[in-house]
Coordinates of N, CA and C in Angstrom, one line a residue:
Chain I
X1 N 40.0 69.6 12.9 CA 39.3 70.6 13.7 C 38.6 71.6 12.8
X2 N 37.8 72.1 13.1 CA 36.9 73.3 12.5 C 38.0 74.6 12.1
X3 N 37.2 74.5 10.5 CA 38.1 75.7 10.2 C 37.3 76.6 9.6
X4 N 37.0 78.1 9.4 CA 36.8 78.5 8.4 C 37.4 79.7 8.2
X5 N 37.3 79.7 6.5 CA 38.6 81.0 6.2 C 37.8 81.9 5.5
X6 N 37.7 83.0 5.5 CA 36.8 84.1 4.6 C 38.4 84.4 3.7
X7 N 37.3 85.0 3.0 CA 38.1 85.6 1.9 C 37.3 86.4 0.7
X8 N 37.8 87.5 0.0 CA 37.2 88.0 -1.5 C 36.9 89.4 -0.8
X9 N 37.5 90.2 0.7 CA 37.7 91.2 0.6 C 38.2 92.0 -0.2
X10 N 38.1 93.4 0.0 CA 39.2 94.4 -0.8 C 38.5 96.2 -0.9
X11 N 38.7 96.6 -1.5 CA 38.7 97.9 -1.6 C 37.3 98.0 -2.8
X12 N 36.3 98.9 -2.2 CA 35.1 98.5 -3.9 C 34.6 100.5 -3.7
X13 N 34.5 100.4 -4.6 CA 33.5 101.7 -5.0 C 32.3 101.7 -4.6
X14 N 31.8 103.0 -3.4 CA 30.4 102.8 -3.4 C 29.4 102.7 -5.3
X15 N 28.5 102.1 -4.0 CA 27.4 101.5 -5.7 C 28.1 100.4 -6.0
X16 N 29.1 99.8 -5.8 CA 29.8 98.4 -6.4 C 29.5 97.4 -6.0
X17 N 29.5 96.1 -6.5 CA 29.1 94.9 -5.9 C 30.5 94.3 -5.4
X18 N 30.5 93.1 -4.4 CA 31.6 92.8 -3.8 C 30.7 91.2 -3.8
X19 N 32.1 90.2 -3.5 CA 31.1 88.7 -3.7 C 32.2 88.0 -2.3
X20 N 31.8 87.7 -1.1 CA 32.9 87.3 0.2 C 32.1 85.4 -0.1
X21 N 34.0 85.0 0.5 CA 33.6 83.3 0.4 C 34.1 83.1 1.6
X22 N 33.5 81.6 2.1 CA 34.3 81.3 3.4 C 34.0 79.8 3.2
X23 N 35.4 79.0 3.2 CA 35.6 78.1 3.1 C 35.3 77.1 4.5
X24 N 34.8 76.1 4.4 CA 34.7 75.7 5.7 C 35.1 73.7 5.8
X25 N 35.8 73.8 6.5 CA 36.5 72.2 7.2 C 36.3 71.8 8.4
X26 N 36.7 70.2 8.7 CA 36.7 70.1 9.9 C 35.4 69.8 10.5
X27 N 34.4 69.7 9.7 CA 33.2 69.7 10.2 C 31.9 69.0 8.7
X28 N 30.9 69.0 9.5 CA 29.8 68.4 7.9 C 28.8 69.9 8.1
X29 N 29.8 70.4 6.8 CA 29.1 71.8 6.6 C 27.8 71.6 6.2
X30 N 27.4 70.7 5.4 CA 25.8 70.4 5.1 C 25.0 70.1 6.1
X31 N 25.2 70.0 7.9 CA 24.4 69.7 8.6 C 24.1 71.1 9.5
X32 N 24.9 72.2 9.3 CA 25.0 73.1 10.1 C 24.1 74.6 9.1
X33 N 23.9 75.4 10.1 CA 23.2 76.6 9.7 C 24.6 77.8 9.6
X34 N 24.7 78.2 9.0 CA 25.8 79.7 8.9 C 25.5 80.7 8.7
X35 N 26.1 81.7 9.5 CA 26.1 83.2 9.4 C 27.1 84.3 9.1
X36 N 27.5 85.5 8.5 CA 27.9 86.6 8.9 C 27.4 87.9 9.5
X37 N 28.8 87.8 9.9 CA 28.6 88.7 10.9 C 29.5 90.1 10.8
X38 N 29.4 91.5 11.1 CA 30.6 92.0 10.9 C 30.8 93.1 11.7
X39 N 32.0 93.8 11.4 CA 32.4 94.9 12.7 C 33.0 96.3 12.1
X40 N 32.4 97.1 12.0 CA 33.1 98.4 11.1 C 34.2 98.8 12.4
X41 N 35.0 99.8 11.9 CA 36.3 99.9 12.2 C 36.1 100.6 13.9
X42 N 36.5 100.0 14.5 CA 36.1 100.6 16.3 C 35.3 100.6 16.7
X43 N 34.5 99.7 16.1 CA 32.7 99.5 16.4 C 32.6 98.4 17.1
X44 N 31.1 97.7 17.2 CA 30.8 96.6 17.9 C 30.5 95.4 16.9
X45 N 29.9 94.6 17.3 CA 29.4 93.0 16.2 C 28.5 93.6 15.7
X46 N 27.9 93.0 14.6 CA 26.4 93.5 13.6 C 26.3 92.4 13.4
X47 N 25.1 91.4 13.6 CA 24.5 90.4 13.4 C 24.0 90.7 11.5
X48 N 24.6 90.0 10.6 CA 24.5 90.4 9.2 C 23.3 89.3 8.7
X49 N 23.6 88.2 8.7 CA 22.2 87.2 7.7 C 23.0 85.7 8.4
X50 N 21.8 84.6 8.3 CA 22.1 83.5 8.4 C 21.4 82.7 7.1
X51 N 22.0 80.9 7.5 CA 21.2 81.2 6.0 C 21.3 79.5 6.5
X52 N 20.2 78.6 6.5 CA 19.6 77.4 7.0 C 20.3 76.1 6.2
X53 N 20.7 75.0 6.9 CA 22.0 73.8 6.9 C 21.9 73.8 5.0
X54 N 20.3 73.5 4.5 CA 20.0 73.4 3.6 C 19.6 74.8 2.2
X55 N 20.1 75.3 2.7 CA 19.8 77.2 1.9 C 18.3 77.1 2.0
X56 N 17.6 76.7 2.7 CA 16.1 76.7 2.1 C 15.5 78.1 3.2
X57 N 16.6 78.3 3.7 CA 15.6 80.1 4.7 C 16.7 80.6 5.1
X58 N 16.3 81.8 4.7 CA 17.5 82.9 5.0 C 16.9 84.4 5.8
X59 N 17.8 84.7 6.8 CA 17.2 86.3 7.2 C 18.2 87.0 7.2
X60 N 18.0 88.5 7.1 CA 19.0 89.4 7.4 C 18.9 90.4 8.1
X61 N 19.8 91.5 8.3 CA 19.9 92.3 9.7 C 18.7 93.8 8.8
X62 N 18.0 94.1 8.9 CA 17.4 95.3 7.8 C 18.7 96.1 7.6
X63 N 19.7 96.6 8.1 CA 20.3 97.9 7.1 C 21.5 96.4 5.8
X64 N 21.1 95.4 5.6 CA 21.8 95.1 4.7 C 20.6 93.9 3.8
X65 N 19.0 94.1 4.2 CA 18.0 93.5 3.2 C 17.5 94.0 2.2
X66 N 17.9 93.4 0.8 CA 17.6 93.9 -0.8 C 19.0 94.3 -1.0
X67 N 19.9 94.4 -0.4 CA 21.1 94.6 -0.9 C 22.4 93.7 -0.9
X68 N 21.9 92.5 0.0 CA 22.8 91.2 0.7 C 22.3 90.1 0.0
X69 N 22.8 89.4 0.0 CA 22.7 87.9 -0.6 C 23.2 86.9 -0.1
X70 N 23.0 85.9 1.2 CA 23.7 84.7 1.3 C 23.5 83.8 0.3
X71 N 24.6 82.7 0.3 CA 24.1 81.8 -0.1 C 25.2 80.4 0.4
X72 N 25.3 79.0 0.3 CA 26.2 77.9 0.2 C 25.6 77.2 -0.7
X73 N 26.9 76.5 -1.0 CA 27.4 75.8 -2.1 C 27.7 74.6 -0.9
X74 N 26.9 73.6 -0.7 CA 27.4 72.2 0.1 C 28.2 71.4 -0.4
X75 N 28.6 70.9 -1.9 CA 29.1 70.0 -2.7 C 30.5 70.7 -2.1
X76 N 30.8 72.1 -2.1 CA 32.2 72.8 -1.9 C 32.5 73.2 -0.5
X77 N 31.3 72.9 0.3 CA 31.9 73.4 1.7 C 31.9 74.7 2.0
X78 N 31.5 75.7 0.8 CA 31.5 77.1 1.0 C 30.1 77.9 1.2
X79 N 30.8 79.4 1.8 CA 29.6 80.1 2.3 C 29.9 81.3 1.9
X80 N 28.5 81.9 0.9 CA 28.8 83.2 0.6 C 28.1 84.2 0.9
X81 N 29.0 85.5 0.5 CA 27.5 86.8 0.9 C 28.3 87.7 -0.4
X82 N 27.0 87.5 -1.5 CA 26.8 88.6 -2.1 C 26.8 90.5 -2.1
X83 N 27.3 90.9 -2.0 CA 27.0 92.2 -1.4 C 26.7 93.5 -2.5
X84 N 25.6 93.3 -3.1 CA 25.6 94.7 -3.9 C 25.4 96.1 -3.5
X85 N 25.4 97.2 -4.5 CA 24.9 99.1 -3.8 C 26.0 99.0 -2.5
X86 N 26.9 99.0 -2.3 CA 27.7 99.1 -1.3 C 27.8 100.2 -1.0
X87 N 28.2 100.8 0.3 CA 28.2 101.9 1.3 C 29.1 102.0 2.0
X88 N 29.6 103.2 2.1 CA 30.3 103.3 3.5 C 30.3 103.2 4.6
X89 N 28.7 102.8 4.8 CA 28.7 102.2 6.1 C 28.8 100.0 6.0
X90 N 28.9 99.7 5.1 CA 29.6 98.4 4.9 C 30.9 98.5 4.9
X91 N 31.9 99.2 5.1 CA 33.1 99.0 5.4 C 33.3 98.5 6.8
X92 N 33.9 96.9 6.9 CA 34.2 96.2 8.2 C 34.7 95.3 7.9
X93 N 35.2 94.7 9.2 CA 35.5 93.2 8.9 C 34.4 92.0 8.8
X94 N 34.3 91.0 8.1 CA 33.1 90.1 7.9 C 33.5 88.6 8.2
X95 N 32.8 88.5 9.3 CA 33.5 87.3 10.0 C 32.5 85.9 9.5
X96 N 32.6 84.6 8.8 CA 31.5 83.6 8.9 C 31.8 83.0 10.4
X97 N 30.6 82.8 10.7 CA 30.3 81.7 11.8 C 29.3 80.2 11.8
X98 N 29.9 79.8 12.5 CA 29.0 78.4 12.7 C 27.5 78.3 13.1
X99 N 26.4 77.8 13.7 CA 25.4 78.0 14.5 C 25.7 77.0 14.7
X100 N 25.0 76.8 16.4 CA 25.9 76.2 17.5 C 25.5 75.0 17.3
X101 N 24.3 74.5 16.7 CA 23.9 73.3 16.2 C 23.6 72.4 15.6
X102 N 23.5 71.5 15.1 CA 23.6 71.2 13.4 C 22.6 70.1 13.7
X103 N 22.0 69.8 12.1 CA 21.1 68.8 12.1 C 21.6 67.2 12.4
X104 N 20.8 66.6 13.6 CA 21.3 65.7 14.1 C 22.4 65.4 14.5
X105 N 23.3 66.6 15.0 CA 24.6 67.0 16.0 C 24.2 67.6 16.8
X106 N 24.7 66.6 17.9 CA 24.5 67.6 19.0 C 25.0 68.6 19.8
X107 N 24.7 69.5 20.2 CA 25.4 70.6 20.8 C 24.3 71.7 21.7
X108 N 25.6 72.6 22.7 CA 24.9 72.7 24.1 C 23.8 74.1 23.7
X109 N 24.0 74.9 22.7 CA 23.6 75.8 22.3 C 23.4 76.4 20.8
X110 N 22.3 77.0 20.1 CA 22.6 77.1 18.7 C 23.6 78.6 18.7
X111 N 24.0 79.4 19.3 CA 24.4 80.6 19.4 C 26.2 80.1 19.0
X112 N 26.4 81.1 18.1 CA 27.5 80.8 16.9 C 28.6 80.4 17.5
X113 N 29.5 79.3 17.9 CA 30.5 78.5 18.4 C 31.7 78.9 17.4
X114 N 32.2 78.4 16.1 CA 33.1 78.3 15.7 C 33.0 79.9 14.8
X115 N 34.4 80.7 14.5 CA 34.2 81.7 13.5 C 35.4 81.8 13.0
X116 N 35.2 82.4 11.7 CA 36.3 82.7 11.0 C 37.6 83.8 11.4
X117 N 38.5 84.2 10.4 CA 39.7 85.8 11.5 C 38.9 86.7 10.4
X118 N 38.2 86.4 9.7 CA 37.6 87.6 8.9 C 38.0 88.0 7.7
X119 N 37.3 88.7 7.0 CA 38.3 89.3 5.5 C 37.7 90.7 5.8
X120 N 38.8 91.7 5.2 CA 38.1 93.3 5.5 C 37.5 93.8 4.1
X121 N 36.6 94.6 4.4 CA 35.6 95.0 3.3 C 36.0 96.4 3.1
X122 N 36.0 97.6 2.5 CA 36.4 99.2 2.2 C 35.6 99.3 1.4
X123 N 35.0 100.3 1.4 CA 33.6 101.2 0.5 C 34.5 102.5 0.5
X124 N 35.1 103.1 -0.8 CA 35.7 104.1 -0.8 C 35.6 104.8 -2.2
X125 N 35.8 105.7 -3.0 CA 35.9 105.9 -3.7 C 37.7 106.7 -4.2
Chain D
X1 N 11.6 93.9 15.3 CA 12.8 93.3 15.8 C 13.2 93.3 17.1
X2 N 13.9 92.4 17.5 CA 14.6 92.5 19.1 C 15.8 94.0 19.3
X3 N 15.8 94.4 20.3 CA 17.2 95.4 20.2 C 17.9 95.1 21.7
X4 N 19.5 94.9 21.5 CA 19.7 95.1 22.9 C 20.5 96.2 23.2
X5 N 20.6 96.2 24.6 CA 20.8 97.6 25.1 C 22.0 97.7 26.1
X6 N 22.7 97.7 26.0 CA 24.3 96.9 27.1 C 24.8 98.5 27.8
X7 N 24.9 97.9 28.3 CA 25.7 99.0 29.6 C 26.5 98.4 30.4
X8 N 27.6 99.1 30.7 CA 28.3 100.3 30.4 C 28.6 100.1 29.3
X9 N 29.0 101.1 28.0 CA 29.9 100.6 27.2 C 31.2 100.8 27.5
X10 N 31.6 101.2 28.9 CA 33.2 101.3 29.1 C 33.2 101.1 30.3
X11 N 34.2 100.3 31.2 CA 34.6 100.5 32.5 C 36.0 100.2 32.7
X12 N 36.9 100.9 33.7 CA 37.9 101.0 34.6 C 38.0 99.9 35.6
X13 N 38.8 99.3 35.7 CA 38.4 97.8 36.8 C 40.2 97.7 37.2
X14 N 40.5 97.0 38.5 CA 41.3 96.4 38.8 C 41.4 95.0 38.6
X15 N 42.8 94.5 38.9 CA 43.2 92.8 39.0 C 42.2 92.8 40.3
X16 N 41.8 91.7 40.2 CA 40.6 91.1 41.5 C 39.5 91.6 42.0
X17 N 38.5 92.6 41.0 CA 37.8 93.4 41.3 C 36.3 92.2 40.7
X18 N 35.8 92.9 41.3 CA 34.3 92.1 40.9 C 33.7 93.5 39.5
X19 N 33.4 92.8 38.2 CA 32.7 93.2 37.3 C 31.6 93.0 37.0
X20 N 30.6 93.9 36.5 CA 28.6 93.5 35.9 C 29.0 94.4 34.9
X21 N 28.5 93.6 33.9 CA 27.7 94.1 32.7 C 26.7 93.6 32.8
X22 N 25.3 94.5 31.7 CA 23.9 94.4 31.8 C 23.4 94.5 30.4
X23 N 22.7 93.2 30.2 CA 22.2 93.5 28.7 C 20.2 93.8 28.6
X24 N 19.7 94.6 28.5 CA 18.2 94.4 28.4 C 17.7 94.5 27.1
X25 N 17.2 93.4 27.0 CA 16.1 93.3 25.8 C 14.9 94.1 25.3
X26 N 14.8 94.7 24.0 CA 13.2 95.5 24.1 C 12.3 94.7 24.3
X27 N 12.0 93.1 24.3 CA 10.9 92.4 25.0 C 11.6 90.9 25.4
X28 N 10.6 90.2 25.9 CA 11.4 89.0 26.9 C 11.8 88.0 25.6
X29 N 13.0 87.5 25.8 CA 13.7 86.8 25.2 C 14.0 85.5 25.8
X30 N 12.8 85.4 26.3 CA 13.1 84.3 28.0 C 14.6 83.8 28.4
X31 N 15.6 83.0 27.8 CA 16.9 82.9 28.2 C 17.7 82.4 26.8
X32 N 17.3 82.8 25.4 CA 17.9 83.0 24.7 C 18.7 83.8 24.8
X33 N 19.5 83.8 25.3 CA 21.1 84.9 25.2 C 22.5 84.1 25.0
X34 N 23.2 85.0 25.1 CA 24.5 84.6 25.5 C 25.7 85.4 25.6
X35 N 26.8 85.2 26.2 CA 28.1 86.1 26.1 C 29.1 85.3 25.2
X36 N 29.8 86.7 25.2 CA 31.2 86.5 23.5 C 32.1 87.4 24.5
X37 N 33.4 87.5 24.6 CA 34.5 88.2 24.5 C 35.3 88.4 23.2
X38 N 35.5 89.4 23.2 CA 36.5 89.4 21.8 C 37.7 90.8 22.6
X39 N 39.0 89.9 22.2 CA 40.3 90.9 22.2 C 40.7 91.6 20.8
X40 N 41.6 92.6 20.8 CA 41.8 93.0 19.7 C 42.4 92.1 18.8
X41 N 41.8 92.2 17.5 CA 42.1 91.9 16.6 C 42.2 90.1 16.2
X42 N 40.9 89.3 17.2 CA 40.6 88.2 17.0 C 39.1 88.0 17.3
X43 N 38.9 87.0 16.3 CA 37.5 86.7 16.4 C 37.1 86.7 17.8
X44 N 35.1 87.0 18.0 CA 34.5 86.5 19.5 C 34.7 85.0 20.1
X45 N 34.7 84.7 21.2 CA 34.8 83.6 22.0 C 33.5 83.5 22.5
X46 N 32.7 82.4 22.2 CA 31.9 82.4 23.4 C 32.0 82.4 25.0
X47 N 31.8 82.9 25.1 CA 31.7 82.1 27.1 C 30.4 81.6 27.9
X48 N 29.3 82.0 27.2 CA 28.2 81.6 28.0 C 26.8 81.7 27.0
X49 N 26.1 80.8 27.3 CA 24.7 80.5 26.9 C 23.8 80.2 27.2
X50 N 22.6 80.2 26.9 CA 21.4 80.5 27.5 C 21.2 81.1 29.0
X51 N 21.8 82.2 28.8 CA 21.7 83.3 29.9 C 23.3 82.6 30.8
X52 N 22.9 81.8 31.3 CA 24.2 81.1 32.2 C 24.7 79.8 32.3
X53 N 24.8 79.7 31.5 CA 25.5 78.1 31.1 C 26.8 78.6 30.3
X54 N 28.0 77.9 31.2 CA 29.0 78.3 31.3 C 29.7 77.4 30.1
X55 N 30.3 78.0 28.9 CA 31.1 77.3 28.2 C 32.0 76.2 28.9
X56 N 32.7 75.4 27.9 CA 33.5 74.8 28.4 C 35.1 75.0 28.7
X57 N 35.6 75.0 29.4 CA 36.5 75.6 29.5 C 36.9 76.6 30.1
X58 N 35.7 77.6 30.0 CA 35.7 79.0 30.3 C 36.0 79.0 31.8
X59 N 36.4 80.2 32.6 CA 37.1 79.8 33.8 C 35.4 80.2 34.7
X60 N 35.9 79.8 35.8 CA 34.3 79.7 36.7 C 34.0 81.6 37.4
X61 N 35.2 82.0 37.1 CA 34.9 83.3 37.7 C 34.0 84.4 36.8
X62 N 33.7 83.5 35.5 CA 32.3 84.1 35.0 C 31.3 83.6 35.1
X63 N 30.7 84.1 35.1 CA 29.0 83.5 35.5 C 27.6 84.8 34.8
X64 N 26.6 83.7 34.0 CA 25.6 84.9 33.6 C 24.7 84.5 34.5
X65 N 23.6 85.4 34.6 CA 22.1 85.0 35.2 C 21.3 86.3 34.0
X66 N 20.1 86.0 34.8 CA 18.6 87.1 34.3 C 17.8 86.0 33.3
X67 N 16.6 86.4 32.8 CA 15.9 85.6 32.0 C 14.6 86.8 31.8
X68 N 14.3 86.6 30.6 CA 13.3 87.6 29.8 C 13.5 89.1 29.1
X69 N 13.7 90.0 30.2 CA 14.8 91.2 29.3 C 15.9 91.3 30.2
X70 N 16.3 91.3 31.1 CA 17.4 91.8 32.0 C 18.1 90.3 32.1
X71 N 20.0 90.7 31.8 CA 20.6 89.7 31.8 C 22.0 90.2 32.0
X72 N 23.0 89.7 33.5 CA 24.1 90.0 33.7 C 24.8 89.0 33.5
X73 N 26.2 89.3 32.9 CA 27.6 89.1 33.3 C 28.3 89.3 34.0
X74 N 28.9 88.2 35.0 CA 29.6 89.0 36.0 C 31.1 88.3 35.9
X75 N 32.1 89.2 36.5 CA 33.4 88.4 36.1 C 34.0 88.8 37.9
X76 N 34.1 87.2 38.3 CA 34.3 87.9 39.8 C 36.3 87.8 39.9
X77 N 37.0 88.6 40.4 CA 38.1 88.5 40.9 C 38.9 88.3 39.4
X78 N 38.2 89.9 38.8 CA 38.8 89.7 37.3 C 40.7 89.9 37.2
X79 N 41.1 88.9 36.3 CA 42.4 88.7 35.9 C 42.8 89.2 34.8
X80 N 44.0 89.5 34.6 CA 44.5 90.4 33.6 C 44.1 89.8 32.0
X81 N 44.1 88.5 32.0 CA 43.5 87.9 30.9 C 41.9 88.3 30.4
X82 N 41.6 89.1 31.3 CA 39.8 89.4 31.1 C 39.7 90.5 30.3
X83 N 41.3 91.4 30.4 CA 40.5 92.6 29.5 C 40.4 92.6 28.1
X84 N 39.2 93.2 27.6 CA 38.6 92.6 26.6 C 37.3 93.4 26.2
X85 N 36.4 93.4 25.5 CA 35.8 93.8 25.5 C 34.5 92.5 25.0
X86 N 33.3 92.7 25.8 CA 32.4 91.6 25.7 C 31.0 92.1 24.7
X87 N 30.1 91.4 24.2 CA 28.8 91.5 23.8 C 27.8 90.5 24.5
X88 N 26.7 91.3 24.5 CA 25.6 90.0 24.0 C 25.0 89.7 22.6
X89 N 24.7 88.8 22.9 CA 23.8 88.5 21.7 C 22.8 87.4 21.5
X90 N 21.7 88.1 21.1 CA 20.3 87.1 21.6 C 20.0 86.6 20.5
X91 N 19.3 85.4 20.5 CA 18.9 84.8 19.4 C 17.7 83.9 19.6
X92 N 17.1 84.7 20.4 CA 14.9 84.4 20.1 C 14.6 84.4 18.9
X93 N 15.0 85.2 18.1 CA 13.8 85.2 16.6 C 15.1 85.8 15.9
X94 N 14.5 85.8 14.7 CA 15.8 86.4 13.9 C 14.9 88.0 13.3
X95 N 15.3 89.3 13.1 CA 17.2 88.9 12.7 C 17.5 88.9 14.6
X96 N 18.7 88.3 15.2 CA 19.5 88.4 16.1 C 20.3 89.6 16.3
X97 N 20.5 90.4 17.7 CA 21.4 91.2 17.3 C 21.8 91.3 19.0
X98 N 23.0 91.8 18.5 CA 24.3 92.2 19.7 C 24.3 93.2 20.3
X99 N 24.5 93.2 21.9 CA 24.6 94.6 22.4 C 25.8 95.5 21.7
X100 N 25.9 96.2 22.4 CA 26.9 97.6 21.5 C 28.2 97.4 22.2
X101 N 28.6 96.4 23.2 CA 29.3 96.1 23.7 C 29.9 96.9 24.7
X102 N 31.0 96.2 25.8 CA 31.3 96.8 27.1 C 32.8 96.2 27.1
X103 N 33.6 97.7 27.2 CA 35.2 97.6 27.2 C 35.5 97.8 28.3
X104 N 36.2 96.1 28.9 CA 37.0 96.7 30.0 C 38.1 96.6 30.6
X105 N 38.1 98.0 30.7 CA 39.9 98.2 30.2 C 40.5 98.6 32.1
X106 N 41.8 98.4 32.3 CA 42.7 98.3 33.0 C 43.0 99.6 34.1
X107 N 42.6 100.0 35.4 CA 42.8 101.4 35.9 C 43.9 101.2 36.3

């Protein structure tokens, strides 16, 4: 079954860089497109970056462009988001997700199907 | 960029009550949408896409409609399993983004 696990939260100092992984099974991670996504504390979703089956196109939400970095590693199955200049308003949880449809898999919609339980991120000093 | 715009962000409802949520688009998104439910302290669920196409699984007493900017959720003869809080989230063009979501909680 479809798994994925984030991880590489923790506690960072604004201005510090932070580096989140999310492991992903259960599936041909090389055919699918991935995203994060995240949720500061009693807040709503934030559509964060996605980033294309093959890393070749990536977008992101403006309050985290020039300062975010996706990227996957296919050979490992993993998905990452660089996060440099960190802020207090990056403090949330950071969930990866699937997009709903993968190259030459089929499926009913591309809008993000599987997701991770998240890792939590803290901008504190 | 796209923005959405959800309302209510809160409502009071009974067991068997008919619920709407409303998501409007700053421009037509023709039926790129979809709904997510998330409970505390677990990831979103989808339940619905491309405006009203019903997950699988999901029970029948939800249903979306609208297409271009205006787009409801309705949850008819809601059950105690529904409280929750829901989003949208459109995905016409990137970046994508989520309503501000609608909590609804138990009178």
């Amino acid at each position: 079954q479809v798994e994925l696990v984030e991880s590489g939260g923790g506690v960072v100092q604004p201005g510090r860089s932070l580096r989140l992984s999310c492991a992903a099974s259960g599936f041909s991670f090389d055919k699918f497109g991935m995203h994060w996504v995240r949720q500061a504390p009693g807040k709503g979703l934030e559509w964060v970056a996605v980033i294309r089956y093959d890393g070749t196109e990536k977008y992101y939400a403006d309050s985290v462009k020039g300062r975010f970095a996706i990227s996957r590693d296919n050979f490992k199955n993993t998905l990452f988001l660089e996060m440099d200049t960190l802020r207090g308003e990056d403090t949330a949880i950071y969930y990866c997700a699937r997009h709903g449809i993968g190259i030459g898999v089929p499926g009913a919609s591309v809008l993000l199907d599987f997701w991770g339980q998240g890792t939590v991120v803290t901008v504190s000093s | 960029d796209i923005q959405m715009t959800q309302s209510p962000s809160s409502l009071s409802a009974s067991v068997g009550d008919r619920v709407t949520i409303t998501c409007r688009a700053s421009q037509g998104i023709r039926n790129d949408l979809g709904w997510y439910q998330q409970k505390p302290g677990k990831a979103p669920k989808r339940l619905i896409y491309g405006a009203s196409n019903l997950e699988g699984g999901v029970p029948s007493r939800f249903s979306g409609s609208g297409s271009g900017t205006e787009f409801t959720l309705t949850i008819n003869c809601l059950q105690s399993e529904d409280f929750a809080t829901y989003y949208c989230l459109h995905h016409n063009s990137y970046p994508w983004s989520f309503g501000q979501g609608t909590k609804v909680e138990i009178k």
